[in-house]
Amino acid sequence: MKIFGKVRHRPSASWRQATDRAFTLIGDGRYEDAGALLTRAADLEPWLSESWFNLALLHKFRHDWEQARAAGLRAVALLDKESGAPDWWNVGIAATALQDWPLARRAWQAYGLKVPGSGQHTAAANSEPTGMELGSAAVRLSPEGEAEVVWGRRLDPARMEVLSIPLPSSGRRWGEVVLHDGVPHGERVTAAGPSYPVFDEIELWAPSPVPTWVVLLEAATEDDRDALEQLASDAGFAAEDWSSSVRLLCRACSESRMESAEGDGEHLDPHDHSEPGHPGPLGHRTAGELWVPERECGIAAPAGLVRGLLDGWVADSPDSREWRDLEEVC
């Protein structure tokens, strides 16, 4: 098969050696050295789509979106098949990072996804892709640091709105939109049966103005705790009982197929690496008791509202509820 007058052939040994060495360097975080080798590989085999796919991948790792878009477009121009290639997914991520919505729409369609509003001669075709109904998923914040998996709503194939309240160590807030990678690393399975992919965050796409607070609650029952979460939700914000929602996992567990709930009764989750006295399902257990009234709770709400929410929560049942030590943490 000829492309631009060139006969496609297997890449040379020099191309393979340069490429293999480059990906070893990428694994060590040596992006500049890897870039030199991948550029050499592209010079050796410019008619090979993989040459440009690899460069686009490197630029994605470096968050150099202009270069990622340029290399990605060269890669898709050399593809043999019309749809489904991962090259288009990388183009879609770069276009989304740059808010190049016409190209993002084109990329998702070329990959094989339905994008509402595309193909119309209207302003909608040039706007960000919405209404793709991709549902919920989980995203791993700061995957190279103190990684934390949180729940979110997929806005399109490359962006997710964070719906959990992340721990302050992540530097992320409830309501933020993060750019994420296309290949899941792990899976979360709910008690009802459905499973959800876990994507790795690439970078923050849109910040949230809503601060994160931590507060100590005295909640006599789970219903008392649930009442605060519902009160915050009704106000358009969020509260989350970190005492029960946080599990400390090793990387191998986090990137595997995991149940998203801690289990019932005296069952101890073998994947939970928390310790007594620390956040997490195991850390808040006592002998013969499953519920500890003192709860560490995260709240996402404006400064002018958060104390009113807590006071209103206590006022509804003063004998079973109390709060103290409110602190803004992110």
Coordinates of C-alpha atoms in Angstrom, one line a residue:
M1 CA 0.0 0.0 0.0
K2 CA 1.3 3.4 -1.0
I3 CA 0.9 6.6 1.1
F4 CA 2.1 9.9 -0.4
G5 CA 4.1 7.9 -2.9
K6 CA 5.9 5.9 -0.2
V7 CA 5.5 2.1 0.3
R8 CA 4.5 1.2 3.8
H9 CA 7.0 -1.2 5.4
R10 CA 8.0 -2.6 8.7
P11 CA 10.0 0.0 10.8
S12 CA 13.7 -0.4 10.7
A13 CA 15.8 -1.8 13.6
S14 CA 17.1 1.8 14.2
W15 CA 13.5 3.1 14.6
R16 CA 12.6 0.3 17.0
Q17 CA 15.8 0.8 19.1
A18 CA 15.2 4.5 19.3
T19 CA 11.5 4.1 20.2
D20 CA 12.1 1.4 22.8
R21 CA 14.8 3.5 24.5
A22 CA 12.6 6.5 24.4
F23 CA 9.8 4.8 26.3
T24 CA 12.3 3.5 28.9
L25 CA 13.3 7.2 29.4
I26 CA 9.7 8.2 29.6
G27 CA 9.2 5.7 32.4
D28 CA 12.1 7.4 34.3
G29 CA 10.6 10.8 33.7
R30 CA 13.3 11.9 31.3
Y31 CA 11.0 13.5 28.8
E32 CA 13.6 15.8 27.1
D33 CA 15.9 12.9 26.3
A34 CA 13.0 10.8 25.2
G35 CA 11.8 13.6 22.9
A36 CA 15.2 13.7 21.1
L37 CA 14.9 9.9 20.4
L38 CA 11.3 10.0 19.3
T39 CA 12.1 13.0 17.0
R40 CA 14.9 10.9 15.5
A41 CA 12.5 8.0 15.0
A42 CA 10.1 10.3 13.2
D43 CA 12.9 11.4 11.0
L44 CA 13.8 7.8 10.2
E45 CA 10.2 6.7 9.5
P46 CA 8.1 9.9 8.7
W47 CA 5.5 7.9 6.8
L48 CA 4.7 5.7 9.8
S49 CA 1.7 6.9 11.9
E50 CA 3.3 5.3 15.0
S51 CA 6.2 7.8 14.8
W52 CA 3.8 10.7 15.2
F53 CA 1.5 8.9 17.7
N54 CA 4.5 8.3 20.0
L55 CA 5.5 12.0 19.8
A56 CA 1.9 13.1 20.5
L57 CA 1.9 10.7 23.5
L58 CA 5.2 12.3 24.8
H59 CA 3.8 15.8 24.4
K60 CA 0.7 14.7 26.3
F61 CA 2.8 13.5 29.2
R62 CA 4.6 16.9 29.1
H63 CA 1.2 18.8 28.8
D64 CA 2.5 20.5 25.7
W65 CA -0.8 20.6 24.0
E66 CA 0.1 22.6 20.9
Q67 CA 2.8 20.1 20.0
A68 CA 0.5 17.2 21.0
R69 CA -2.2 18.4 18.7
A70 CA 0.3 18.9 15.8
A71 CA 1.9 15.5 16.2
G72 CA -1.5 13.9 16.6
L73 CA -2.9 15.3 13.4
R74 CA 0.2 14.0 11.5
A75 CA -0.5 10.6 13.0
V76 CA -4.2 10.4 12.0
A77 CA -3.3 11.6 8.5
L78 CA -1.3 8.4 8.0
L79 CA -3.9 6.0 9.4
D80 CA -5.0 3.0 7.4
K81 CA -8.4 2.6 9.1
E82 CA -11.2 5.2 9.2
S83 CA -12.3 5.0 12.9
G84 CA -11.5 3.6 16.3
A85 CA -7.8 4.4 16.4
P86 CA -6.3 5.6 19.7
D87 CA -4.5 8.3 17.7
W88 CA -7.9 10.1 17.4
W89 CA -8.4 9.9 21.2
N90 CA -5.0 11.6 21.8
V91 CA -6.1 14.3 19.3
G92 CA -9.3 14.7 21.3
I93 CA -7.5 15.1 24.6
A94 CA -5.2 17.8 23.1
A95 CA -8.0 19.6 21.4
T96 CA -10.0 19.6 24.7
A97 CA -7.1 21.0 26.6
L98 CA -6.8 23.8 24.1
Q99 CA -10.6 24.3 23.9
D100 CA -10.4 23.6 20.1
W101 CA -14.0 22.3 20.1
P102 CA -14.4 21.7 16.3
L103 CA -11.3 19.5 16.3
A104 CA -12.4 17.8 19.6
R105 CA -15.8 17.0 18.0
R106 CA -14.1 15.7 14.9
A107 CA -11.7 13.5 17.0
W108 CA -14.5 11.9 19.0
Q109 CA -16.5 11.2 15.9
A110 CA -13.5 9.7 14.1
Y111 CA -12.9 7.5 17.1
G112 CA -16.5 6.2 16.7
L113 CA -18.5 8.2 19.3
K114 CA -21.7 10.0 18.8
V115 CA -21.4 13.8 19.4
P116 CA -24.7 15.7 19.6
G117 CA -24.7 18.9 17.4
S118 CA -21.9 17.9 15.1
G119 CA -22.4 18.2 11.4
Q120 CA -24.8 21.1 11.8
H121 CA -24.1 24.4 10.1
T122 CA -24.7 26.2 13.4
A123 CA -22.7 27.6 16.3
A124 CA -23.4 24.4 18.1
A125 CA -20.9 22.6 15.9
N126 CA -18.2 24.9 17.1
S127 CA -19.1 24.7 20.8
E128 CA -17.8 22.3 23.4
P129 CA -19.4 18.8 23.1
T130 CA -22.2 18.4 25.6
G131 CA -25.0 15.9 26.0
M132 CA -22.9 12.8 25.3
E133 CA -24.4 11.1 28.3
L134 CA -21.2 9.2 29.3
G135 CA -22.4 8.8 32.9
S136 CA -20.4 8.5 36.1
A137 CA -16.9 7.3 36.6
A138 CA -14.0 7.7 39.0
V139 CA -10.8 9.7 38.5
R140 CA -7.5 9.3 40.2
L141 CA -6.3 12.8 41.3
S142 CA -2.5 13.4 41.4
P143 CA -1.7 9.9 40.1
E144 CA 2.1 10.4 40.4
G145 CA 1.8 11.8 44.0
E146 CA -0.5 11.0 46.9
A147 CA -3.1 9.6 44.6
E148 CA -6.8 9.8 45.5
V149 CA -9.7 8.2 43.7
V150 CA -12.9 10.3 43.7
W151 CA -16.2 10.1 41.9
G152 CA -17.3 12.4 39.1
R153 CA -19.6 13.1 36.2
R154 CA -18.1 12.7 32.7
L155 CA -18.7 15.8 30.7
D156 CA -17.1 14.4 27.5
P157 CA -14.5 11.7 26.8
A158 CA -11.7 13.7 28.3
R159 CA -13.2 15.8 31.1
M160 CA -14.8 15.0 34.4
E161 CA -16.5 17.1 37.0
V162 CA -15.5 16.1 40.5
L163 CA -18.5 15.2 42.7
S164 CA -16.7 13.8 45.7
I165 CA -15.0 16.1 48.2
P166 CA -11.3 15.4 47.7
L167 CA -8.9 15.4 50.7
P168 CA -6.9 18.6 51.0
S169 CA -3.7 16.7 50.2
S170 CA -4.9 16.4 46.6
G171 CA -5.1 20.1 46.1
R172 CA -8.4 19.6 44.3
R173 CA -11.9 20.8 45.2
W174 CA -15.5 19.6 44.8
G175 CA -17.0 20.9 41.5
E176 CA -13.7 21.2 39.7
V177 CA -13.3 19.9 36.2
V178 CA -10.2 17.8 35.5
L179 CA -8.7 16.6 32.2
H180 CA -8.2 12.9 32.3
D181 CA -6.5 10.2 30.3
G182 CA -8.3 7.8 28.0
V183 CA -7.2 4.4 29.3
P184 CA -8.7 3.4 32.7
H185 CA -6.4 2.2 35.5
G186 CA -8.7 0.3 37.7
E187 CA -12.4 -0.3 38.2
R188 CA -14.9 0.3 41.0
V189 CA -17.8 -2.0 41.5
T190 CA -21.0 -0.9 43.3
A191 CA -23.1 -3.1 45.5
A192 CA -25.9 -2.9 42.9
G193 CA -23.6 -4.5 40.3
P194 CA -22.5 -1.8 37.8
S195 CA -18.8 -1.2 37.4
Y196 CA -17.2 2.1 36.7
P197 CA -13.7 2.8 35.1
V198 CA -11.0 4.8 37.0
F199 CA -9.2 7.3 34.8
D200 CA -6.0 9.1 35.7
E201 CA -6.1 12.9 36.0
I202 CA -3.8 14.7 33.6
E203 CA -4.3 18.3 34.8
L204 CA -6.8 20.7 36.2
W205 CA -9.1 22.0 33.4
A206 CA -11.4 24.4 35.4
P207 CA -11.0 25.4 39.1
S208 CA -13.8 25.6 41.6
P209 CA -14.5 28.7 43.7
V210 CA -16.0 26.6 46.5
P211 CA -13.6 26.0 49.4
T212 CA -13.2 22.7 51.3
W213 CA -13.8 22.6 55.1
V214 CA -13.1 19.9 57.6
V215 CA -15.3 19.6 60.7
L216 CA -15.7 17.2 63.6
L217 CA -19.2 16.0 64.1
E218 CA -21.0 14.2 66.9
A219 CA -23.7 12.3 65.0
A220 CA -25.5 9.8 67.2
T221 CA -26.7 7.7 64.2
E222 CA -26.0 7.2 60.6
D223 CA -29.3 9.0 59.9
D224 CA -27.9 12.1 61.7
R225 CA -24.9 12.0 59.5
D226 CA -27.0 11.5 56.4
A227 CA -29.1 14.5 57.3
L228 CA -26.1 16.8 57.0
E229 CA -25.2 15.4 53.6
Q230 CA -28.7 16.0 52.4
L231 CA -28.9 19.5 53.9
A232 CA -25.7 20.5 52.0
S233 CA -27.0 18.9 48.8
D234 CA -30.3 20.7 49.0
A235 CA -28.3 24.0 49.3
G236 CA -26.5 23.1 46.1
F237 CA -23.2 22.1 47.7
A238 CA -21.8 18.9 49.4
A239 CA -20.9 17.2 52.6
E240 CA -19.1 13.9 52.9
D241 CA -18.3 11.7 55.9
W242 CA -14.6 11.1 55.3
S243 CA -14.6 8.7 58.3
S244 CA -16.4 6.1 56.2
S245 CA -15.7 7.1 52.6
V246 CA -11.9 7.2 52.7
R247 CA -10.0 4.0 52.3
L248 CA -6.2 3.9 52.2
L249 CA -5.1 1.6 49.4
C250 CA -1.8 0.5 48.0
R251 CA -1.2 1.2 44.3
A252 CA -1.9 -2.4 43.3
C253 CA -5.3 -2.4 45.0
S254 CA -6.2 1.0 43.7
E255 CA -5.5 0.1 40.1
S256 CA -7.4 -3.2 40.3
R257 CA -11.1 -4.1 40.2
M258 CA -12.4 -2.9 43.6
E259 CA -15.7 -2.9 45.4
S260 CA -16.7 0.7 46.2
A261 CA -18.4 0.0 49.5
E262 CA -16.8 -1.3 52.7
G263 CA -19.1 -4.2 53.3
D264 CA -21.6 -5.0 56.1
G265 CA -21.4 -6.5 59.6
E266 CA -18.0 -7.5 60.9
H267 CA -16.5 -8.0 57.5
L268 CA -13.1 -6.4 57.2
D269 CA -12.1 -5.2 53.8
P270 CA -8.8 -6.9 52.9
H271 CA -7.9 -4.0 50.6
D272 CA -8.3 -1.3 53.2
H273 CA -4.8 -0.5 54.5
S274 CA -5.9 2.1 57.1
E275 CA -5.2 1.6 60.8
P276 CA -7.2 2.2 64.0
G277 CA -7.3 5.9 64.7
H278 CA -6.9 6.9 61.1
P279 CA -9.5 7.7 58.4
G280 CA -11.0 4.8 56.6
P281 CA -13.5 2.0 57.3
L282 CA -11.1 0.0 59.5
G283 CA -9.7 3.0 61.3
H284 CA -13.1 3.9 62.7
R285 CA -14.2 0.5 63.9
T286 CA -14.3 -0.5 67.6
A287 CA -14.9 -3.9 69.2
G288 CA -18.5 -4.9 68.8
E289 CA -19.5 -1.5 67.3
L290 CA -19.9 -0.4 63.7
W291 CA -20.8 3.2 64.3
V292 CA -18.6 5.8 66.0
P293 CA -20.5 9.0 66.8
E294 CA -17.4 11.2 66.2
R295 CA -17.0 11.7 62.5
E296 CA -14.5 13.7 60.4
C297 CA -16.6 15.4 57.7
G298 CA -15.6 17.3 54.6
I299 CA -17.8 20.1 53.5
A300 CA -17.8 22.0 50.2
A301 CA -19.6 25.3 50.7
P302 CA -18.9 29.1 50.6
A303 CA -17.6 30.7 53.8
G304 CA -20.8 32.6 54.3
L305 CA -22.9 29.5 54.3
V306 CA -21.0 26.7 56.0
R307 CA -21.6 27.7 59.6
G308 CA -25.3 28.2 58.9
L309 CA -25.6 24.7 57.4
L310 CA -24.0 23.2 60.5
D311 CA -26.1 25.2 62.9
G312 CA -29.2 24.3 61.0
W313 CA -28.3 20.7 61.1
V314 CA -27.8 20.8 64.9
A315 CA -31.0 22.8 65.4
D316 CA -33.1 20.0 63.8
S317 CA -32.0 17.5 66.4
P318 CA -29.9 19.1 69.2
D319 CA -29.9 16.0 71.4
S320 CA -28.1 13.9 68.8
R321 CA -26.0 16.3 66.9
E322 CA -23.0 18.6 67.6
W323 CA -20.1 20.1 65.6
R324 CA -16.7 21.7 66.5
D325 CA -13.3 22.6 65.1
L326 CA -14.4 23.9 61.7
E327 CA -11.3 24.6 59.5
E328 CA -10.9 25.6 55.8
V329 CA -8.3 23.2 54.3
C330 CA -8.4 23.8 50.6

